[in-house]
Coordinates of C-alpha atoms and ligand atoms in Angstrom, one line a residue:
M640 CA 2.2 65.9 77.1
I641 CA 0.4 62.8 77.8
I642 CA 0.4 60.4 74.9
N643 CA -2.8 58.5 74.5
L644 CA -1.5 55.1 73.3
K645 CA -5.0 53.9 72.5
S646 CA -5.7 56.7 70.1
V647 CA -2.2 56.3 68.5
A648 CA -3.0 52.7 67.9
L649 CA -6.4 53.6 66.5
A650 CA -4.9 56.2 64.2
M651 CA -2.3 53.8 62.9
T652 CA -5.0 51.2 62.2
S653 CA -7.0 53.6 60.2
I654 CA -3.9 54.7 58.3
C655 CA -3.2 51.1 57.7
L656 CA -6.8 50.5 56.6
F657 CA -6.8 53.6 54.4
A658 CA -3.5 52.6 52.8
Q659 CA -4.9 49.0 52.4
C660 CA -2.1 47.8 54.6
T661 CA -1.3 44.3 53.4
P662 CA 1.0 41.8 55.1
T663 CA 4.2 40.9 53.4
P664 CA 3.9 37.7 51.3
T665 CA 5.6 34.6 52.6
S666 CA 5.2 32.7 49.3
E667 CA 4.1 33.0 45.7
A668 CA 1.3 31.2 43.9
S669 CA 2.0 29.3 40.6
Y670 CA -0.8 28.8 38.1
D671 CA 1.1 25.9 36.5
V672 CA -1.3 23.4 38.1
I673 CA -2.5 19.9 37.2
P674 CA -4.3 19.7 34.8
M675 CA -2.2 22.4 33.0
P676 CA -4.6 25.3 32.0
Q677 CA -5.0 26.3 28.4
S678 CA -3.5 29.7 28.6
I679 CA -1.7 31.7 31.4
T680 CA -0.6 35.3 30.7
L681 CA 1.2 37.1 33.4
T682 CA 1.4 40.9 33.6
E683 CA 4.7 41.1 35.4
S684 CA 4.7 44.9 35.5
S685 CA 1.6 44.9 37.7
E686 CA 1.3 44.4 41.4
P687 CA 0.2 40.9 42.6
F688 CA -2.8 40.2 44.6
V689 CA -1.9 39.4 48.2
L690 CA -4.0 36.7 49.8
H691 CA -4.1 36.6 53.6
S692 CA -6.4 35.8 56.5
G693 CA -8.5 39.0 55.9
T694 CA -9.2 38.2 52.3
Q695 CA -12.9 37.7 51.6
I696 CA -14.6 35.4 49.0
S697 CA -17.6 37.1 47.4
Y698 CA -19.9 35.4 44.9
T699 CA -22.9 35.9 42.7
A700 CA -25.8 36.2 45.1
G701 CA -29.1 34.3 45.0
N702 CA -27.6 31.1 43.6
A703 CA -27.3 28.1 45.8
D704 CA -24.6 26.5 43.6
M705 CA -22.5 29.7 43.9
E706 CA -22.9 29.9 47.6
R707 CA -21.7 26.3 47.8
N708 CA -18.8 27.0 45.5
A709 CA -17.7 29.8 47.8
Q710 CA -17.9 27.5 50.8
F711 CA -15.9 24.8 48.9
L712 CA -13.1 27.3 48.3
K713 CA -13.2 28.4 52.0
D714 CA -13.1 24.7 53.1
Y715 CA -10.3 23.8 50.8
L716 CA -8.1 26.7 51.9
A717 CA -8.8 26.4 55.7
P718 CA -6.5 23.4 56.3
Q719 CA -4.2 24.4 53.5
L720 CA -3.4 27.9 54.7
G721 CA -4.4 27.6 58.4
Y722 CA -7.2 30.2 58.3
E723 CA -10.8 30.6 57.4
L724 CA -11.7 33.2 54.8
K725 CA -15.1 34.9 55.1
T726 CA -17.6 34.3 52.3
V727 CA -20.0 37.1 51.4
P728 CA -22.8 37.2 48.8
G729 CA -22.6 39.9 46.1
I730 CA -19.8 40.9 43.8
A731 CA -17.1 42.8 45.8
S732 CA -14.5 45.2 44.4
K733 CA -11.8 43.5 46.4
G734 CA -10.8 39.9 47.3
I735 CA -11.6 36.7 45.6
V736 CA -14.6 37.2 43.5
L737 CA -16.7 34.3 42.0
Q738 CA -18.9 35.7 39.3
L739 CA -21.3 34.0 36.9
V740 CA -21.5 35.7 33.6
D741 CA -23.9 35.4 30.7
G742 CA -23.3 33.0 27.9
E743 CA -23.9 29.4 26.9
A744 CA -23.1 27.2 29.9
T745 CA -19.7 25.5 29.6
E746 CA -17.1 24.1 32.0
G747 CA -14.5 26.8 31.1
Y748 CA -13.5 29.6 33.3
K749 CA -11.3 32.8 33.3
I750 CA -9.3 34.1 36.2
T751 CA -8.1 37.7 36.2
V752 CA -5.7 38.7 38.9
D753 CA -4.7 42.2 39.8
A754 CA -3.7 43.9 43.0
N755 CA -7.4 44.2 44.1
R756 CA -9.1 41.1 43.0
V757 CA -8.8 37.5 41.9
L758 CA -11.8 37.5 39.6
V759 CA -13.1 34.1 38.6
E760 CA -15.7 34.2 35.8
A761 CA -17.6 31.4 34.1
T762 CA -20.9 30.9 32.4
S763 CA -21.8 28.0 34.8
P764 CA -21.3 27.1 38.4
A765 CA -19.3 24.1 37.2
G766 CA -16.9 26.5 35.4
I767 CA -16.5 28.5 38.6
F768 CA -15.8 25.2 40.4
Y769 CA -12.9 24.4 38.1
G770 CA -11.6 27.9 38.6
I771 CA -11.7 27.2 42.3
Q772 CA -9.8 24.0 41.8
T773 CA -7.1 26.0 39.9
I774 CA -6.9 28.5 42.7
R775 CA -6.5 25.9 45.4
K776 CA -3.8 24.0 43.5
S777 CA -1.9 27.2 42.7
L778 CA -1.5 28.0 46.4
P779 CA 1.0 26.4 48.7
V780 CA 0.3 24.2 51.7
E781 CA 1.6 26.5 54.4
Q782 CA 0.0 27.3 57.7
G783 CA -0.5 31.1 58.1
A784 CA 0.8 31.8 54.6
V785 CA 0.5 35.2 53.0
V786 CA 0.5 34.4 49.3
A787 CA 1.3 36.7 46.4
L788 CA -0.8 35.8 43.3
P789 CA 1.0 37.2 40.2
A790 CA -1.1 39.6 38.2
G791 CA -2.4 38.1 34.9
T792 CA -5.1 36.1 33.2
I793 CA -5.8 32.4 33.1
T794 CA -8.2 31.2 30.4
D795 CA -9.1 27.5 30.6
A796 CA -11.6 24.9 29.4
P797 CA -11.5 21.1 29.2
R798 CA -10.4 19.3 26.0
F799 CA -12.8 16.4 26.6
D800 CA -16.4 16.6 27.9
Y801 CA -16.2 13.1 29.5
R802 CA -13.4 12.9 32.1
G803 CA -14.1 9.8 34.1
A804 CA -12.8 7.4 36.7
H805 CA -14.3 4.0 37.4
L806 CA -14.3 2.0 40.6
D807 CA -15.1 -1.7 41.1
V808 CA -16.7 -2.0 44.5
C809 CA -17.6 -5.6 44.0
R810 CA -14.4 -7.5 44.1
H811 CA -13.7 -5.4 47.2
F812 CA -16.2 -3.1 48.9
Y813 CA -15.5 0.3 50.3
P814 CA -17.7 2.2 52.7
V815 CA -19.7 5.3 51.8
D816 CA -17.1 7.7 53.3
S817 CA -14.4 6.2 51.1
I818 CA -16.6 6.7 48.0
K819 CA -17.0 10.3 49.0
T820 CA -13.2 10.6 49.4
Y821 CA -12.9 9.0 45.9
I822 CA -15.2 11.7 44.6
D823 CA -13.1 14.4 46.3
M824 CA -10.1 13.0 44.5
L825 CA -11.9 13.1 41.2
A826 CA -12.8 16.8 41.8
L827 CA -9.2 17.7 42.6
H828 CA -8.3 16.3 39.2
N829 CA -11.1 18.1 37.3
M830 CA -12.9 14.8 36.5
N831 CA -16.6 14.9 36.0
K832 CA -17.8 11.3 35.7
F833 CA -17.7 8.6 38.4
H834 CA -18.4 5.2 36.8
W835 CA -19.6 3.0 39.7
H836 CA -19.2 -0.7 38.9
L837 CA -21.9 -2.0 41.3
T838 CA -22.6 -5.6 40.3
E839 CA -20.4 -8.6 39.7
D840 CA -19.9 -12.3 40.0
Q841 CA -18.3 -11.8 43.4
G842 CA -20.9 -9.6 44.9
W843 CA -24.0 -7.5 44.1
R844 CA -23.6 -4.2 45.9
I845 CA -26.8 -2.1 45.4
E846 CA -30.1 -2.6 47.1
I847 CA -32.9 -3.4 44.7
K848 CA -36.2 -3.4 46.6
Q849 CA -38.1 -5.6 44.2
F850 CA -35.4 -8.3 44.4
P851 CA -34.2 -8.3 48.1
K852 CA -32.2 -11.5 47.7
L853 CA -29.8 -9.7 45.4
T854 CA -28.2 -8.2 48.5
E855 CA -29.4 -10.7 51.1
I856 CA -27.7 -13.5 49.2
G857 CA -25.9 -12.0 46.3
S858 CA -23.8 -9.5 48.3
V859 CA -22.0 -12.2 50.3
R860 CA -19.3 -14.6 49.2
N861 CA -17.9 -17.5 51.2
G862 CA -14.3 -16.5 51.0
T863 CA -11.8 -15.1 48.5
M864 CA -9.1 -16.8 46.6
I865 CA -5.6 -16.0 47.7
R866 CA -3.5 -14.2 45.2
K867 CA -3.4 -16.2 42.0
D868 CA -3.9 -19.6 43.5
W869 CA -7.2 -20.6 41.8
D870 CA -7.7 -23.5 44.2
S871 CA -7.3 -21.5 47.4
N872 CA -9.9 -19.8 49.5
D873 CA -9.3 -17.8 52.7
S874 CA -12.7 -19.0 54.0
I875 CA -13.6 -15.6 55.3
Q876 CA -17.1 -14.5 54.5
Y877 CA -17.0 -11.2 52.6
G878 CA -19.8 -8.9 51.8
G879 CA -21.3 -5.4 51.8
F880 CA -23.7 -3.3 49.8
Y881 CA -25.0 0.2 49.5
T882 CA -28.6 1.0 50.4
Q883 CA -30.6 3.1 48.0
D884 CA -30.5 6.0 50.5
E885 CA -26.7 5.7 50.5
C886 CA -26.6 5.7 46.7
R887 CA -28.7 8.8 46.7
E888 CA -26.4 10.4 49.2
I889 CA -23.4 9.6 46.9
V890 CA -25.3 11.0 43.9
K891 CA -25.9 14.3 45.7
Y892 CA -22.3 14.5 47.1
A893 CA -21.0 14.0 43.6
A894 CA -23.5 16.4 42.0
D895 CA -22.5 19.1 44.4
R896 CA -19.0 18.7 43.0
Y897 CA -20.3 18.7 39.4
I898 CA -19.6 15.0 39.0
T899 CA -22.2 12.6 37.4
V900 CA -22.4 9.1 38.9
I901 CA -22.8 6.6 36.1
P902 CA -24.0 3.3 37.7
E903 CA -23.0 0.0 36.0
I904 CA -25.3 -3.0 36.1
D905 CA -23.1 -5.5 34.2
M906 CA -25.2 -7.9 32.0
P907 CA -25.7 -10.5 30.7
G908 CA -22.4 -11.8 32.0
H909 CA -20.8 -11.0 35.4
M910 CA -24.1 -12.0 36.9
V911 CA -23.2 -14.9 39.1
A912 CA -24.2 -13.1 42.3
A913 CA -27.6 -12.4 40.8
V914 CA -28.3 -15.9 39.6
T915 CA -27.1 -17.2 43.0
A916 CA -29.9 -15.1 44.5
Y917 CA -32.4 -16.0 41.8
P918 CA -31.3 -19.3 40.1
E919 CA -34.3 -19.3 37.7
L920 CA -32.6 -16.4 35.9
G921 CA -29.7 -18.5 34.7
C922 CA -29.7 -21.0 31.9
T923 CA -29.3 -24.2 34.0
G924 CA -31.4 -23.1 37.0
G925 CA -28.4 -23.6 39.3
P926 CA -27.5 -24.1 42.0
Y927 CA -25.0 -21.3 41.8
S928 CA -22.8 -19.6 44.4
V929 CA -21.4 -16.1 44.6
R930 CA -17.9 -16.5 43.1
T931 CA -14.9 -16.7 45.4
I932 CA -12.4 -16.7 42.5
W933 CA -11.6 -14.0 40.0
G934 CA -11.8 -14.4 36.2
V935 CA -14.6 -14.9 33.7
S936 CA -17.6 -17.1 34.4
E937 CA -19.6 -19.0 31.9
E938 CA -22.7 -18.5 34.0
L939 CA -24.7 -15.8 32.4
L940 CA -28.3 -14.6 32.5
C941 CA -30.4 -16.7 30.2
A942 CA -31.2 -14.6 27.2
G943 CA -34.0 -17.0 26.2
N944 CA -36.1 -16.5 29.3
D945 CA -38.7 -13.7 29.3
K946 CA -38.4 -13.5 33.0
V947 CA -34.8 -12.3 32.6
Y948 CA -35.9 -9.3 30.5
D949 CA -38.5 -8.5 33.1
F950 CA -35.9 -8.7 35.9
V951 CA -33.5 -6.5 34.0
E952 CA -36.2 -3.9 33.4
K953 CA -37.3 -3.8 37.0
V954 CA -33.7 -3.5 38.2
L955 CA -33.1 -0.6 35.8
D956 CA -36.4 1.1 36.9
E957 CA -34.9 1.3 40.4
V958 CA -31.5 2.3 39.1
M959 CA -32.9 5.1 37.0
D960 CA -34.9 6.3 40.0
I961 CA -31.8 6.6 42.1
F962 CA -29.3 7.9 39.5
P963 CA -30.4 10.9 37.4
S964 CA -27.4 10.3 35.0
K965 CA -28.5 10.4 31.4
D966 CA -26.0 7.6 30.8
I967 CA -26.4 4.1 32.4
H968 CA -23.7 1.5 32.0
I969 CA -25.0 -1.9 31.1
G970 CA -21.7 -3.8 30.9
G971 CA -21.7 -6.4 28.2
D972 CA -18.1 -7.6 28.6
E973 CA -16.7 -11.1 28.9
C974 CA -19.7 -13.3 28.0
P975 CA -18.5 -16.7 27.0
K976 CA -21.4 -18.4 25.1
T977 CA -20.9 -22.0 26.3
E978 CA -24.1 -22.2 28.3
W979 CA -26.1 -20.3 25.7
E980 CA -25.0 -22.9 23.1
K981 CA -26.4 -25.7 25.2
C982 CA -29.5 -24.0 26.7
P983 CA -32.8 -25.0 25.1
K984 CA -34.4 -21.6 25.9
C985 CA -31.5 -19.6 24.4
Q986 CA -31.5 -21.9 21.3
K987 CA -35.3 -21.5 21.0
K988 CA -34.9 -17.7 21.1
I989 CA -32.2 -17.8 18.5
K990 CA -34.5 -19.8 16.2
E991 CA -37.5 -17.5 16.9
L992 CA -35.4 -14.5 16.1
G993 CA -33.9 -16.1 13.0
L994 CA -30.3 -15.4 14.2
K995 CA -27.8 -17.2 12.0
K996 CA -24.1 -17.6 12.2
D997 CA -22.2 -15.7 9.5
K998 CA -18.6 -15.0 8.7
Q999 CA -18.3 -12.4 11.4
F1000 CA -20.5 -13.5 14.3
T1001 CA -22.0 -16.6 15.8
A1002 CA -25.7 -16.9 16.5
E1003 CA -25.0 -16.6 20.2
Q1004 CA -23.1 -13.3 19.7
K1005 CA -26.1 -12.1 17.8
L1006 CA -28.3 -13.2 20.7
Q1007 CA -26.2 -11.0 23.0
A1008 CA -26.6 -8.1 20.5
Y1009 CA -30.4 -8.7 20.7
F1010 CA -30.3 -8.6 24.5
T1011 CA -28.3 -5.4 24.5
K1012 CA -30.6 -3.8 22.0
H1013 CA -33.6 -4.7 24.1
V1014 CA -32.0 -3.1 27.2
D1015 CA -30.8 -0.1 25.2
E1016 CA -34.3 0.5 23.8
Y1017 CA -35.7 0.2 27.3
L1018 CA -33.3 2.9 28.5
T1019 CA -34.0 5.1 25.5
K1020 CA -37.7 4.8 26.1
H1021 CA -37.0 6.2 29.5
G1022 CA -34.9 9.1 28.3
R1023 CA -31.5 7.5 29.1
N1024 CA -28.6 6.2 27.0
A1025 CA -26.8 2.9 27.3
I1026 CA -23.1 2.6 27.7
G1027 CA -21.5 -0.8 27.1
W1028 CA -18.0 -2.3 27.0
D1029 CA -16.7 -2.8 23.5
E1030 CA -18.0 -6.4 23.3
I1031 CA -21.4 -4.8 22.5
L1032 CA -20.0 -4.2 19.0
E1033 CA -20.1 -8.0 18.4
G1034 CA -23.2 -9.2 16.6
G1035 CA -24.1 -5.6 15.6
V1036 CA -24.1 -2.6 17.8
S1037 CA -27.3 -1.2 19.2
E1038 CA -28.4 2.1 17.7
N1039 CA -28.1 4.5 20.6
A1040 CA -25.3 2.9 22.6
T1041 CA -22.1 4.5 23.6
V1042 CA -19.1 2.2 23.4
M1043 CA -16.4 2.0 26.1
S1044 CA -13.2 0.8 24.5
W1045 CA -11.2 -1.3 26.9
R1046 CA -9.5 -4.0 24.9
G1047 CA -7.1 -1.4 23.5
E1048 CA -8.5 1.2 21.1
V1049 CA -9.7 -1.1 18.4
G1050 CA -13.3 -1.1 19.6
G1051 CA -13.3 2.6 20.0
I1052 CA -12.0 3.1 16.5
E1053 CA -14.6 0.8 15.0
A1054 CA -17.4 2.5 17.0
A1055 CA -16.4 6.0 16.0
R1056 CA -16.4 4.9 12.4
L1057 CA -19.9 3.6 12.9
K1058 CA -20.8 7.1 14.4
H1059 CA -21.2 5.9 17.9
R1060 CA -20.1 7.9 20.9
V1061 CA -16.9 6.5 22.4
I1062 CA -15.2 6.6 25.7
M1063 CA -11.6 5.6 25.6
T1064 CA -10.4 3.4 28.5
P1065 CA -7.8 1.2 26.8
N1066 CA -6.2 -1.2 29.1
T1067 CA -2.8 -0.2 27.6
Y1068 CA -3.1 3.3 29.1
C1069 CA -6.0 3.4 31.5
Y1070 CA -6.0 0.2 33.7
F1071 CA -4.9 1.5 37.0
D1072 CA -5.0 -2.0 38.6
Y1073 CA -1.7 -2.7 36.7
Y1074 CA 1.6 -2.4 38.4
Q1075 CA 3.3 1.0 38.5
S1076 CA 6.8 -0.5 38.7
K1077 CA 8.7 -3.5 37.4
D1078 CA 9.9 -4.0 41.0
R1079 CA 6.9 -6.1 41.7
D1080 CA 8.3 -7.6 44.9
N1081 CA 8.2 -4.3 46.5
E1082 CA 4.8 -3.2 45.3
P1083 CA 1.4 -4.2 46.6
F1084 CA 0.4 -7.4 44.9
A1085 CA -1.5 -6.5 41.7
I1086 CA -3.2 -8.2 38.8
G1087 CA -0.3 -7.8 36.5
G1088 CA 0.8 -5.5 33.6
F1089 CA 3.0 -2.5 33.9
L1090 CA 1.6 1.0 33.5
P1091 CA 3.8 3.7 34.9
A1092 CA 2.5 7.3 35.2
S1093 CA 4.7 8.3 32.3
H1094 CA 2.9 6.0 30.0
V1095 CA -0.5 7.2 31.1
Y1096 CA 0.7 10.7 30.4
S1097 CA 1.7 9.8 26.9
Y1098 CA -1.7 8.8 25.9
E1099 CA -3.3 10.5 22.9
P1100 CA -7.0 9.6 22.9
L1101 CA -7.8 10.7 19.3
P1102 CA -6.5 7.9 17.1
A1103 CA -4.5 9.2 14.1
S1104 CA -6.2 6.5 12.0
L1105 CA -9.6 8.4 12.3
T1106 CA -10.6 11.4 10.3
P1107 CA -11.4 14.6 12.2
E1108 CA -15.1 13.9 11.7
E1109 CA -14.7 10.4 13.2
Q1110 CA -12.6 11.7 16.0
S1111 CA -15.4 14.0 17.0
Y1112 CA -17.2 10.8 18.3
I1113 CA -14.5 10.4 21.0
W1114 CA -16.4 11.7 24.0
G1115 CA -13.6 11.4 26.4
V1116 CA -11.3 9.2 28.5
Q1117 CA -11.5 7.2 31.7
C1118 CA -9.3 5.2 34.0
N1119 CA -10.6 1.9 35.3
V1120 CA -9.8 0.6 38.8
W1121 CA -10.6 -3.1 39.1
T1122 CA -10.2 -4.3 42.6
E1123 CA -9.5 -8.0 42.7
Y1124 CA -6.2 -7.3 44.4
I1125 CA -7.1 -4.0 46.1
P1126 CA -8.6 -4.9 49.4
T1127 CA -8.4 -1.5 51.1
F1128 CA -9.4 2.0 50.1
S1129 CA -5.9 3.2 51.0
Q1130 CA -4.6 0.9 48.2
V1131 CA -7.2 2.3 45.8
Q1132 CA -5.7 5.7 46.4
Y1133 CA -2.2 4.3 45.9
M1134 CA -3.3 2.8 42.5
I1135 CA -4.9 6.0 41.3
L1136 CA -2.3 8.6 42.5
P1137 CA -0.4 10.0 40.8
R1138 CA -1.5 8.2 37.6
G1139 CA -4.8 10.0 38.0
A1140 CA -2.9 13.3 37.8
A1141 CA -1.2 12.1 34.5
L1142 CA -4.6 11.1 33.2
A1143 CA -6.1 14.5 34.2
E1144 CA -3.8 16.2 31.7
V1145 CA -4.8 13.7 29.0
Q1146 CA -8.5 14.5 29.8
W1147 CA -8.4 18.2 30.3
S1148 CA -5.3 19.8 28.9
Q1149 CA -4.6 20.7 25.3
P1150 CA -1.7 18.7 23.8
E1151 CA 0.3 21.9 23.2
V1152 CA 0.5 22.7 26.9
K1153 CA 1.4 19.2 28.0
N1154 CA 5.0 18.6 29.0
Y1155 CA 6.0 15.5 31.0
E1156 CA 9.2 16.9 32.5
K1157 CA 7.4 19.9 33.9
F1158 CA 4.5 17.8 35.0
K1159 CA 6.7 15.5 36.9
N1160 CA 9.3 18.0 38.3
E1161 CA 7.3 21.1 38.8
R1162 CA 3.5 20.6 38.9
L1163 CA 3.2 17.2 40.5
P1164 CA 5.4 18.0 43.6
R1165 CA 3.0 20.8 44.4
L1166 CA -0.1 18.6 43.9
I1167 CA 1.4 16.0 46.1
K1168 CA 1.5 18.5 48.9
I1169 CA -2.3 18.5 48.6
Y1170 CA -2.4 14.7 48.5
E1171 CA -0.4 14.7 51.8
L1172 CA -2.6 17.4 53.3
N1173 CA -5.6 15.1 52.7
N1174 CA -3.7 12.0 53.8
Y1175 CA -4.2 10.5 50.4
N1176 CA -1.9 7.4 49.9
Y1177 CA 0.1 7.8 46.7
C1178 CA 2.8 5.9 44.8
K1179 CA 6.2 7.5 44.7
R1180 CA 7.6 5.3 41.9
I1181 CA 7.5 8.2 39.5
Y1182 CA 10.5 9.7 41.4
T1183 CA 12.3 6.5 42.5
D1184 CA 12.2 4.3 39.5
K1185 CA 14.3 4.7 36.4
E1186 CA 12.2 6.0 33.6
E1187 CA 11.8 3.3 31.0
P1188 CA 9.4 2.8 28.1
S1189 CA 6.5 0.8 29.3
D1190 CA 6.5 -2.8 28.4
L1191 CA 2.9 -3.8 28.5
N1192 CA 3.6 -7.3 27.5
V1193 CA 5.1 -8.0 30.9
G1194 CA 2.2 -10.3 31.4
W1195 CA -0.3 -11.0 34.2
Ligands
LIG486 C1 -13.3 -5.3 31.6 O1 -12.1 -4.9 32.0 N1 -13.7 -6.5 31.8 C2 -14.2 -4.3 31.0
LIG487 ZN1 -30.3 -19.7 28.4

């Protein structure tokens, strides 16, 4: 008898197909990801789902966000597992299934795993996206892996609606591709707000068409001080800015990843670059020069000059046109009033407005409050909300403003009591420009402080001194990355990783599921594999330094 090998092979393939022949798993997924999900229930008696190169990703058809979500999952897994999964529109009975379900849109999601499917359900594409993040983080980094996903259910939703990360691109400038990578890093940590600090004393970094000198002159400084030697200057011209098209490209890139870009135009202080370009906007008329040293300048916008209000409104018109974010950050921090005290225009304005010193505030502080109110009202009139640093509480806080508490939590507590929305970014837990180790000599030079990942992890953003009703004003939490001493994007990554992972559990996870030992010893090592896959530079001190309670009085 002649055996036809071809038909035997064919017959075997069809048996295999019929029996849903699945390859033998080489590894197992773990749903203990960062940030730790709200609830994970495994059904150990049931067969796992086996993910392999033939697995398909299906998704709710006719929805561009869902199509993009499926593509994201495919793109995340291709380098991680070494193969490309096929994406198909429509809800399949097998494979990974991304399904929108009816209900009020939230960022929550549910993943149900059985032998046939990994079903991700959410009421919004953003919720599906976070389910996708959980899937990618639950899988190993292993070329050609066949992964068993244990049967069970994951139900998850964020603790806070505002989960932010800030980046100062003024003290040092990073190109568009780096900003996109930063946004990718935020998405990996389930963050949804990118606070882009675009203007400073040391450089104006956003093109404003009505005021071209802001970037022609204001984006360039004639050197940079060396470390903390205030009298030094490296004499190297330093500059850079983003065109409006580039800003729009970033907004779209972030929005595709369910991240809102909140631009910051810091005013009336931190404006030396602007007054260098347009000296008539300052109290003295200049001349000014884009600052080459760090620290706080006494050179502010003149709050007694009508032209300044016109300038601010025109700048904000362009900013609002580029950034659809409902929230626009208007700074307000670190405004010494020395010049305003001497400026005839500012003093005339104080008189006209009848601002008087009282036990709490000086007339000049009240002038800043007037300025902030004016800008806040302008934004409100255009359907936007102002966010300001906690100094905006001084002199009476503007009606609609959200307060970003950075000098510890005091400002946030006061604002919540005044029924203002609060974002907690206390320097004591959230300033990622601080050192991650006390072994400063073997760390990249930093501004000071000491903020190890363990201390970030320990942060509880709802102050116990507030009532539950007052706590409800705490909108969320953010890390700030000031870049005086962070000249490269690789160093930005080093400063944010893995502290950003610790923060992600503060922002997203419920306190009951947080556990620092498990975070450090089980979850983070697996997330680090994804950092390494993406060539993200990260700090290893969490594993090499002795754990010690943080001592934030280490000094600058
Ligand atoms: C700040 O750190 N000056 C807000
Ligand atoms: Zn003035």
